[in-house]
């Protein structure tokens, strides 16, 4: 009878240890997934920031071109009015 009780106790402890390992593996998987998702979100944010910076640079370049054209138009108009 003692052998049966000891066997059952050992099996129960073994099962409990397996369940604990499984829970730890699940926690590691969740943490790994969270880390991967966070890294992907950071990458997306940096790519979006790069796009915003490129658009701002393009807008600034367009504004300079427009200002240059405006100065040229004023000069042309002033020259035309002198003649």
PDB file of C-alpha atoms in Angstrom:
ATOM      1  CA  UNK A   1       0.000   0.000   0.000  1.00  0.00           C
ATOM      2  CA  UNK A   2       2.865   2.343   0.812  1.00  0.00           C
ATOM      3  CA  UNK A   3       4.413   1.652  -2.584  1.00  0.00           C
ATOM      4  CA  UNK A   4       1.183   2.677  -4.301  1.00  0.00           C
ATOM      5  CA  UNK A   5       0.937   5.860  -2.251  1.00  0.00           C
ATOM      6  CA  UNK A   6       4.568   6.765  -2.956  1.00  0.00           C
ATOM      7  CA  UNK A   7       4.106   6.013  -6.658  1.00  0.00           C
ATOM      8  CA  UNK A   8       0.997   8.199  -6.805  1.00  0.00           C
ATOM      9  CA  UNK A   9       2.802  11.000  -4.955  1.00  0.00           C
ATOM     10  CA  UNK A  10       5.785  10.823  -7.341  1.00  0.00           C
ATOM     11  CA  UNK A  11       3.491  10.855 -10.361  1.00  0.00           C
ATOM     12  CA  UNK A  12       1.556  13.796  -8.955  1.00  0.00           C
ATOM     13  CA  UNK A  13       4.779  15.741  -8.357  1.00  0.00           C
ATOM     14  CA  UNK A  14       5.951  14.892 -11.880  1.00  0.00           C
ATOM     15  CA  UNK A  15       2.703  16.121 -13.380  1.00  0.00           C
ATOM     16  CA  UNK A  16       2.835  19.290 -11.302  1.00  0.00           C
ATOM     17  CA  UNK A  17       6.399  19.939 -12.488  1.00  0.00           C
ATOM     18  CA  UNK A  18       5.362  19.422 -16.107  1.00  0.00           C
ATOM     19  CA  UNK A  19       2.439  21.795 -15.704  1.00  0.00           C
ATOM     20  CA  UNK A  20       4.736  24.377 -14.145  1.00  0.00           C
ATOM     21  CA  UNK A  21       7.213  24.057 -17.033  1.00  0.00           C
ATOM     22  CA  UNK A  22       4.391  24.397 -19.526  1.00  0.00           C
ATOM     23  CA  UNK A  23       3.203  27.582 -17.798  1.00  0.00           C
ATOM     24  CA  UNK A  24       6.747  28.961 -17.852  1.00  0.00           C
ATOM     25  CA  UNK A  25       7.061  28.150 -21.563  1.00  0.00           C
ATOM     26  CA  UNK A  26       3.751  29.891 -22.213  1.00  0.00           C
ATOM     27  CA  UNK A  27       4.983  32.939 -20.307  1.00  0.00           C
ATOM     28  CA  UNK A  28       8.186  32.945 -22.358  1.00  0.00           C
ATOM     29  CA  UNK A  29       6.187  32.663 -25.573  1.00  0.00           C
ATOM     30  CA  UNK A  30       3.947  35.551 -24.524  1.00  0.00           C
ATOM     31  CA  UNK A  31       6.982  37.658 -23.588  1.00  0.00           C
ATOM     32  CA  UNK A  32       8.718  36.804 -26.866  1.00  0.00           C
ATOM     33  CA  UNK A  33       5.597  37.695 -28.840  1.00  0.00           C
ATOM     34  CA  UNK A  34       5.232  40.957 -26.904  1.00  0.00           C
ATOM     35  CA  UNK A  35       8.882  41.807 -27.580  1.00  0.00           C
ATOM     36  CA  UNK A  36       8.523  41.046 -31.283  1.00  0.00           C
ATOM     37  CA  UNK A  37       5.364  43.148 -31.507  1.00  0.00           C
ATOM     38  CA  UNK A  38       7.030  46.016 -29.668  1.00  0.00           C
ATOM     39  CA  UNK A  39      10.038  45.850 -31.986  1.00  0.00           C
ATOM     40  CA  UNK A  40       7.772  45.847 -35.027  1.00  0.00           C
ATOM     41  CA  UNK A  41       5.848  48.835 -33.658  1.00  0.00           C
ATOM     42  CA  UNK A  42       9.130  50.695 -33.083  1.00  0.00           C
ATOM     43  CA  UNK A  43      10.252  49.908 -36.627  1.00  0.00           C
ATOM     44  CA  UNK A  44       6.939  51.118 -38.039  1.00  0.00           C
ATOM     45  CA  UNK A  45       7.143  54.313 -35.999  1.00  0.00           C
ATOM     46  CA  UNK A  46      10.657  55.020 -37.244  1.00  0.00           C
ATOM     47  CA  UNK A  47       9.606  54.366 -40.845  1.00  0.00           C
ATOM     48  CA  UNK A  48       6.655  56.726 -40.400  1.00  0.00           C
ATOM     49  CA  UNK A  49       8.962  59.363 -38.906  1.00  0.00           C
ATOM     50  CA  UNK A  50      11.267  58.983 -41.890  1.00  0.00           C
ATOM     51  CA  UNK A  51       8.316  59.483 -44.259  1.00  0.00           C
ATOM     52  CA  UNK A  52       7.213  62.578 -42.336  1.00  0.00           C
ATOM     53  CA  UNK A  53      10.745  64.002 -42.491  1.00  0.00           C
ATOM     54  CA  UNK A  54      10.983  63.323 -46.236  1.00  0.00           C
ATOM     55  CA  UNK A  55       7.625  65.023 -46.795  1.00  0.00           C
ATOM     56  CA  UNK A  56       8.696  68.042 -44.728  1.00  0.00           C
ATOM     57  CA  UNK A  57      11.908  68.310 -46.732  1.00  0.00           C
ATOM     58  CA  UNK A  58       9.957  68.087 -49.993  1.00  0.00           C
ATOM     59  CA  UNK A  59       7.538  70.779 -48.764  1.00  0.00           C
ATOM     60  CA  UNK A  60      10.431  73.049 -47.788  1.00  0.00           C
ATOM     61  CA  UNK A  61      12.039  72.541 -51.186  1.00  0.00           C
ATOM     62  CA  UNK A  62       8.753  73.409 -52.896  1.00  0.00           C
ATOM     63  CA  UNK A  63       8.400  76.532 -50.758  1.00  0.00           C
ATOM     64  CA  UNK A  64      11.900  77.672 -51.783  1.00  0.00           C
ATOM     65  CA  UNK A  65      11.078  77.062 -55.444  1.00  0.00           C
ATOM     66  CA  UNK A  66       7.839  79.027 -55.100  1.00  0.00           C
ATOM     67  CA  UNK A  67       9.628  81.928 -53.395  1.00  0.00           C
ATOM     68  CA  UNK A  68      12.266  81.951 -56.125  1.00  0.00           C
ATOM     69  CA  UNK A  69       9.564  82.013 -58.794  1.00  0.00           C
ATOM     70  CA  UNK A  70       7.791  84.853 -56.998  1.00  0.00           C
ATOM     71  CA  UNK A  71      11.000  86.917 -56.854  1.00  0.00           C
ATOM     72  CA  UNK A  72      11.611  86.243 -60.533  1.00  0.00           C
ATOM     73  CA  UNK A  73       8.049  87.319 -61.394  1.00  0.00           C
ATOM     74  CA  UNK A  74       8.428  90.547 -59.413  1.00  0.00           C
ATOM     75  CA  UNK A  75      11.681  91.284 -61.212  1.00  0.00           C
ATOM     76  CA  UNK A  76      10.118  90.552 -64.589  1.00  0.00           C
ATOM     77  CA  UNK A  77       7.097  92.747 -63.809  1.00  0.00           C
ATOM     78  CA  UNK A  78       9.309  95.594 -62.593  1.00  0.00           C
ATOM     79  CA  UNK A  79      11.398  95.389 -65.761  1.00  0.00           C
ATOM     80  CA  UNK A  80       8.284  95.337 -67.923  1.00  0.00           C
ATOM     81  CA  UNK A  81       6.898  98.407 -66.187  1.00  0.00           C
ATOM     82  CA  UNK A  82      10.107 100.339 -66.716  1.00  0.00           C
ATOM     83  CA  UNK A  83       9.986  99.873 -70.458  1.00  0.00           C
TER      84      UNK A  83
END
